[in-house]
Tab-separated table of C-alpha atoms in Angstrom:
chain	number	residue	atom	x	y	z
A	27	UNK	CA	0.000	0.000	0.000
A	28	UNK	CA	1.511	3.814	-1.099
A	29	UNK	CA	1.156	6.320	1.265
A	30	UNK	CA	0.382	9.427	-0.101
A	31	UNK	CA	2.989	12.552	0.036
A	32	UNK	CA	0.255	14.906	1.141
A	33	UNK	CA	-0.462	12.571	4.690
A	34	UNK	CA	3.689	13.356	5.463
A	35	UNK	CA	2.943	16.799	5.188
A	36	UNK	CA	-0.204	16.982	6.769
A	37	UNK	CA	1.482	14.552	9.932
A	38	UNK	CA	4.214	17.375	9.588
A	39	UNK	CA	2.445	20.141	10.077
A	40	UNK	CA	-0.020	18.514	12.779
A	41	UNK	CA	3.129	17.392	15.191
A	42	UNK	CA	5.287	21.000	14.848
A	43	UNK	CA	2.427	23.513	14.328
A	44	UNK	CA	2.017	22.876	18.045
A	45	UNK	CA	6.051	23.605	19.371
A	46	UNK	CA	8.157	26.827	19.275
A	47	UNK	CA	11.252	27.607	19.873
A	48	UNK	CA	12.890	30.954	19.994
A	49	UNK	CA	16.243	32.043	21.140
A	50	UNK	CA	16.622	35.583	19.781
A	51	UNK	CA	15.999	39.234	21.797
A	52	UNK	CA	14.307	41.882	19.803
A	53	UNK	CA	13.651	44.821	22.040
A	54	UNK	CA	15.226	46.218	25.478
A	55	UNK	CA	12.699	46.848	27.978
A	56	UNK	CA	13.398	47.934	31.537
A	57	UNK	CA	12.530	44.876	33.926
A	58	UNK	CA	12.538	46.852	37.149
A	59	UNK	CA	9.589	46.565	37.976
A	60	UNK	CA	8.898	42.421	36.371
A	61	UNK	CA	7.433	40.919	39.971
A	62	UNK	CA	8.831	37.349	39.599
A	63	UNK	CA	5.440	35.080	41.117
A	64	UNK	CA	6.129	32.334	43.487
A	65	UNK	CA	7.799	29.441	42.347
A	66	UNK	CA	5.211	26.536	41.440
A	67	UNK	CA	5.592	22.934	43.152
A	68	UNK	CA	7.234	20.513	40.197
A	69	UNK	CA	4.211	18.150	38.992
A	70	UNK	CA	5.377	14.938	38.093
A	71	UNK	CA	5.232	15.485	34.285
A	72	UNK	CA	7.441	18.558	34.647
A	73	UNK	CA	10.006	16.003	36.448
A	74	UNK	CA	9.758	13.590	33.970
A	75	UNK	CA	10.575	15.810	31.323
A	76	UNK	CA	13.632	17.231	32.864
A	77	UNK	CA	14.986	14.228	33.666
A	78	UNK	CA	14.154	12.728	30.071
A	79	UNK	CA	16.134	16.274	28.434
A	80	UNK	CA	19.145	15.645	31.041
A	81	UNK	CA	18.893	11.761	29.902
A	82	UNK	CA	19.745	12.718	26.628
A	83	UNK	CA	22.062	15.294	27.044
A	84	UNK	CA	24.106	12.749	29.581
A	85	UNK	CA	23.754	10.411	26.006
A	86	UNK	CA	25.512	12.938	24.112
A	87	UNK	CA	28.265	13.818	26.544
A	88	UNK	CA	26.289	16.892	27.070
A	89	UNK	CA	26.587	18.354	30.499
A	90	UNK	CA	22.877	17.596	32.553
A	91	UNK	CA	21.325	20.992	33.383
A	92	UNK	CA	20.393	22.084	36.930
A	93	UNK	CA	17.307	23.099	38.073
A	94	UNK	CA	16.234	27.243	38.830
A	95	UNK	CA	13.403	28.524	40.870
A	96	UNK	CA	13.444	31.711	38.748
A	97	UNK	CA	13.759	29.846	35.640
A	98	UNK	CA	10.552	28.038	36.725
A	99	UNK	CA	8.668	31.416	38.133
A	100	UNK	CA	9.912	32.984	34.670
A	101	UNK	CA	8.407	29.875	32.781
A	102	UNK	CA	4.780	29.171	34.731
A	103	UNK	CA	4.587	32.935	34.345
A	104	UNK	CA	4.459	32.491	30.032
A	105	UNK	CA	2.790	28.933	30.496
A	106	UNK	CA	-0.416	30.504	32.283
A	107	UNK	CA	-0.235	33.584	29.887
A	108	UNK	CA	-0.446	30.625	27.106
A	109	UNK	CA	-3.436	29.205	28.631
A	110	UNK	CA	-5.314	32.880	28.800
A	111	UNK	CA	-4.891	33.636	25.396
A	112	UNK	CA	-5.078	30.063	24.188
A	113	UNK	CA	-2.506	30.327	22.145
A	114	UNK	CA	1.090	28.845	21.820
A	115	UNK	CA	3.660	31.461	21.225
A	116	UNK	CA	6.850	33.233	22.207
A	117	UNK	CA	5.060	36.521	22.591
A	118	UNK	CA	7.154	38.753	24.455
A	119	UNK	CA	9.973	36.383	24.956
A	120	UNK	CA	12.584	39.757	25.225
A	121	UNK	CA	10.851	40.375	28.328
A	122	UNK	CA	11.373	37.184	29.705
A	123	UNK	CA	14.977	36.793	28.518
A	124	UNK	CA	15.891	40.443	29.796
A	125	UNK	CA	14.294	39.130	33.489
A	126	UNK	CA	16.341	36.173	33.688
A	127	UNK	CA	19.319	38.195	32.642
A	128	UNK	CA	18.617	40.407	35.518
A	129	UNK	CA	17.659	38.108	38.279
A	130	UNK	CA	19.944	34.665	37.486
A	131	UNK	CA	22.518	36.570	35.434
A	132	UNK	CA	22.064	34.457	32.693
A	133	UNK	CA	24.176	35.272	29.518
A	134	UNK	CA	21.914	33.006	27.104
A	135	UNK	CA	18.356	32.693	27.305
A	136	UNK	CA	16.197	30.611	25.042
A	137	UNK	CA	12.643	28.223	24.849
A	138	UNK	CA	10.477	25.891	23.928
A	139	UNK	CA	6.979	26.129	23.982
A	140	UNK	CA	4.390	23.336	23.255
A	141	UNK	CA	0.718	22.925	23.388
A	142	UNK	CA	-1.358	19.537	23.784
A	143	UNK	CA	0.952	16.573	24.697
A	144	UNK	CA	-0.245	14.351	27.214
A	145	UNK	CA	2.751	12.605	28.058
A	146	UNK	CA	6.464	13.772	29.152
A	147	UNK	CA	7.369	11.497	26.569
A	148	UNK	CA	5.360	12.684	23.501
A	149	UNK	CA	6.288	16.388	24.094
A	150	UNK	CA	10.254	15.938	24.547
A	151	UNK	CA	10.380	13.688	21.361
A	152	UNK	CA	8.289	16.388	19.386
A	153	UNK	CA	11.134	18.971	20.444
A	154	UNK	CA	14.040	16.189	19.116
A	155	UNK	CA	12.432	15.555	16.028
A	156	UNK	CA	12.812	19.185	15.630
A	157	UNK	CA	16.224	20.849	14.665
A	158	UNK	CA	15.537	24.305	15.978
A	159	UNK	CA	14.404	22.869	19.277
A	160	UNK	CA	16.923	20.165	19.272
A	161	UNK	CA	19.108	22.782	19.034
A	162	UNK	CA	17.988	24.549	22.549
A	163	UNK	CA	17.678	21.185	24.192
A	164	UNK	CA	21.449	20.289	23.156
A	165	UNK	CA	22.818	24.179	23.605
A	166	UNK	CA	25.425	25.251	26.136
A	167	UNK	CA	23.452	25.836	28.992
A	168	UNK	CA	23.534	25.716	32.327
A	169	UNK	CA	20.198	25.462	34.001
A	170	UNK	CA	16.556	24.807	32.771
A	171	UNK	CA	13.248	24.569	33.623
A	172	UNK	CA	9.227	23.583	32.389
A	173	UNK	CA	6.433	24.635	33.278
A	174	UNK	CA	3.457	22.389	32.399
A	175	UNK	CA	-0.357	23.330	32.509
A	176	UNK	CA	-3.805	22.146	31.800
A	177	UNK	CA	-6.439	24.295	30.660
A	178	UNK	CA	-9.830	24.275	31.710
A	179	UNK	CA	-10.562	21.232	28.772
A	180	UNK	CA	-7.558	19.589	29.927
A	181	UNK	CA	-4.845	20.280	27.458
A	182	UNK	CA	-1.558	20.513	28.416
A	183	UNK	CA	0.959	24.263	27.806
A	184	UNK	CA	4.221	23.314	28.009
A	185	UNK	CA	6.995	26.341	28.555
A	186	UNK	CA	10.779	25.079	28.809
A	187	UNK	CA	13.651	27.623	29.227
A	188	UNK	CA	17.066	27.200	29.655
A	189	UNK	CA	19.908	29.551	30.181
A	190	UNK	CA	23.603	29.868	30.742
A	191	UNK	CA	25.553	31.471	33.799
């Protein structure tokens, strides 16, 4: 049996249309006044995943990546602002990377972002299978962290940062 070229593409676009990744700063803002919420317990799911993205990069010889209660206030922050708009995006990423410049002194900031995996799993393999978030989940980092929500239907939001000291 041929499978048509059109059901790659389609099974293409359904599995990346919902991940992001973004690593670049567009605009300065001052982050002064950025109140940095209270850090979220882990849920299991968030554990999984880091310890799936530090299983990997111990695979590769890649150093494993600690975890950061900013990087995880910074990251449930975007992950509920996700669910409010219903939308996946990166929207006003320079903000985030500018805070976590300012409060961890990170020197590299960067994301993935992810919208309706149900499984640790599922969502971490989406990000390998793509280069640009490959990229972030192999880069020269030092610490990381996800944030991972359910709307009011019960889809996950999925917000992973990482960033270098």
């Amino acid at each position: 049996m041929r499978i048509p070229k059109s059901l790659f593409l389609m099974a293409f676009v359904a599995v990346f249309s919902f991940t992001s990744c973004t690593k670049d700063n567009i605009e300065e803002v001052d982050t002064s006044s950025i109140d940095l919420l209270e850090t979220p317990p882990a849920k299991q799911i968030e554990i999984e995943i880091m310890e799936l993205i530090n299983e990997y990069r111990i695979n590769k010889g890649l150093n494993p990546l600690l975890n950061h209660d900013t990087v995880k206030a910074v990251s449930h922050s975007h992950t509920e602002y996700m669910i409010e708009t219903n939308s996946v995006s990166h929207d006003n990423f320079f903000i985030r990377k500018q805070t976590l410049q300012a409060n961890t002194s990170a020197s590299i900031v960067s994301e993935n972002v992810a919208y309706g995996f149900n499984s640790a799993e599922s969502v971490v393999n989406a990000w390998l299978a793509s280069p640009s978030h490959k990229d972030n989940i192999e880069g020269d980092y030092s610490d990381f962290e996800i944030s991972a929500e359910q709307n009011t239907n019960g889809k996950w939001f999925f917000t992973n940062m990482f960033i270098k000291r």
